[in-house]
PDB file of C-alpha atoms in Angstrom:
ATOM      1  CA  UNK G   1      13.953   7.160  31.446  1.00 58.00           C
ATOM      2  CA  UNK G   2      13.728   9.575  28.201  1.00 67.00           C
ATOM      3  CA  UNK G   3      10.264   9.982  26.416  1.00 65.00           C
ATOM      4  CA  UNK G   4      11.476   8.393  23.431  1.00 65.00           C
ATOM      5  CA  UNK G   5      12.389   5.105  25.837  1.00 67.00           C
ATOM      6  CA  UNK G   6       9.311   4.746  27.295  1.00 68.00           C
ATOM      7  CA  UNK G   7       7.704   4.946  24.133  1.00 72.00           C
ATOM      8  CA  UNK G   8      10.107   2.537  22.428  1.00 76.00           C
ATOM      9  CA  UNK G   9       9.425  -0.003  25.543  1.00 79.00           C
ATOM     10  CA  UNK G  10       5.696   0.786  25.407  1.00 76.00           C
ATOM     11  CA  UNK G  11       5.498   0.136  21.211  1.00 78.00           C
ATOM     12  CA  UNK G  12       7.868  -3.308  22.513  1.00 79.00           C
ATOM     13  CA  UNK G  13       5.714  -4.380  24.670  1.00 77.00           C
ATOM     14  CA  UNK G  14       2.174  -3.464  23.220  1.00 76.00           C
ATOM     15  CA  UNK G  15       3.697  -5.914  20.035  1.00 76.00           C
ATOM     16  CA  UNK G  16       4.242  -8.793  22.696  1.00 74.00           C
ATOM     17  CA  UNK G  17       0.779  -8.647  23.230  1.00 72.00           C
ATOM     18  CA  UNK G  18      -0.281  -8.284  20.298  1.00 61.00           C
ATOM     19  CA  UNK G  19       1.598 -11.728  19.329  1.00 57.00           C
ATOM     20  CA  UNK G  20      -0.298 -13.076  22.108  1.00 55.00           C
ATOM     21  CA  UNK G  21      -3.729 -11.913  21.083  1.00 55.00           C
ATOM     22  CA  UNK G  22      -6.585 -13.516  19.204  1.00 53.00           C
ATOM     23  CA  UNK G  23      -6.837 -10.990  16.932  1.00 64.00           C
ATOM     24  CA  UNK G  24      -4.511 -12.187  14.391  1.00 72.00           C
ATOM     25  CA  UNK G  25      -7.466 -13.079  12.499  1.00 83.00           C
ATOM     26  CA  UNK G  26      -7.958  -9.193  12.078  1.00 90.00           C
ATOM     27  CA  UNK G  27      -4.893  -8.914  10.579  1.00 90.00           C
ATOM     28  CA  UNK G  28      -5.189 -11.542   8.196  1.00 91.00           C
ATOM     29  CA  UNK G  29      -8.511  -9.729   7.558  1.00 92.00           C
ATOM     30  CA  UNK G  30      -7.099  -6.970   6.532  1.00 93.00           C
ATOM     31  CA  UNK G  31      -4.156  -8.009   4.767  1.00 93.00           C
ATOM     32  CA  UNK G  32      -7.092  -9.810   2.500  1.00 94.00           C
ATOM     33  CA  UNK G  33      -8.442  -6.927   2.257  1.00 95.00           C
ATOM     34  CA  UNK G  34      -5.243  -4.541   1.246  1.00 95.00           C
ATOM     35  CA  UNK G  35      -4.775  -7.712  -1.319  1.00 95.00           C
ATOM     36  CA  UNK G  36      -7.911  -7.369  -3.118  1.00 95.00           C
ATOM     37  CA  UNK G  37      -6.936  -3.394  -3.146  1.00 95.00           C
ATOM     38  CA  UNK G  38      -3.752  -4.010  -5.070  1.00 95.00           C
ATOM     39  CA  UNK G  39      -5.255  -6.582  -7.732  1.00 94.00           C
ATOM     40  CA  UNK G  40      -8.211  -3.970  -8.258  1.00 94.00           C
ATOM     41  CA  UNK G  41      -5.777  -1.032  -8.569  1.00 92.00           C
ATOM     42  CA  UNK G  42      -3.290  -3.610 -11.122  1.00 89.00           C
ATOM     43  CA  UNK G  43      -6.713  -4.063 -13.140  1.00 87.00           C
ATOM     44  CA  UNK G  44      -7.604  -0.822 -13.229  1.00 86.00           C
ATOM     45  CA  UNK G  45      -4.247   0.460 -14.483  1.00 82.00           C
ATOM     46  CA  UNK G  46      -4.143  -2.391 -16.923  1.00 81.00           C
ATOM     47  CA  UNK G  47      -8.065  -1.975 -18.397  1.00 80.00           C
ATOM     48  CA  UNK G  48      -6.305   1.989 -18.678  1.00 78.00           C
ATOM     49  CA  UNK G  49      -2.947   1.440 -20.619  1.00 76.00           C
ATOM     50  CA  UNK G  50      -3.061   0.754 -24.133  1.00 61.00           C
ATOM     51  CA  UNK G  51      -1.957  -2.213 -25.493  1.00 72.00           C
ATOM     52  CA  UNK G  52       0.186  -0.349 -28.104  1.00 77.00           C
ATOM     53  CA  UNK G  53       1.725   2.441 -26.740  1.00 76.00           C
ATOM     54  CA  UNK G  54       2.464   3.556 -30.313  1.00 77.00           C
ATOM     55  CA  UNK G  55      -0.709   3.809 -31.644  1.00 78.00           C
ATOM     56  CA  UNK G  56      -1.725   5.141 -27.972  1.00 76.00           C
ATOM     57  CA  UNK G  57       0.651   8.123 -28.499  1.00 77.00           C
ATOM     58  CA  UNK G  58      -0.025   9.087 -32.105  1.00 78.00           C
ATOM     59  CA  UNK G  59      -3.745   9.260 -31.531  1.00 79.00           C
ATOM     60  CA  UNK G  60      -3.162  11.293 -28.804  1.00 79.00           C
ATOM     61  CA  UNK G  61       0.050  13.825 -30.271  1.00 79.00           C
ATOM     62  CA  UNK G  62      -0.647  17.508 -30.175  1.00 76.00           C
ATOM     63  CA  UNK G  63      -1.475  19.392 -33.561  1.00 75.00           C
ATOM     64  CA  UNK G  64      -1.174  23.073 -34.347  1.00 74.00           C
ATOM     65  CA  UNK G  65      -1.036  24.676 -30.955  1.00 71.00           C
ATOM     66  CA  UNK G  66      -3.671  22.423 -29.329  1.00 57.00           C
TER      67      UNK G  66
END
């Protein structure tokens, strides 16, 4: 058997398990948790970007060598 088989049937079997296993509550755990992540991040970047994007860029355009 090749290196990369084993680990293939190791990884296969190591998921069976891991079906098997009580700790499926982890997992939902952290996929709360990577959730919450993403909605902070989406607020964040929201709060950030202007509403108008024109007025945004004409505050912000470069004068004279700036």
């Amino acid at each position: 058997m090749e290196p990369r088989e084993r680990n293939n049937e190791q990884q296969r079997q190591m998921r069976e398990q891991g079906a098997d296993d009580a700790g499926t509550g982890e997992l939902d755990a952290l996929r709360s948790a990577g959730d919450s992540f993403l909605r902070a991040g989406d607020e964040a970047i929201r709060r950030a970007l202007s509403g108008d994007s024109e007025a945004f860029l004409r505050a912000n355009r470069q004068r004279g060598g700036e």
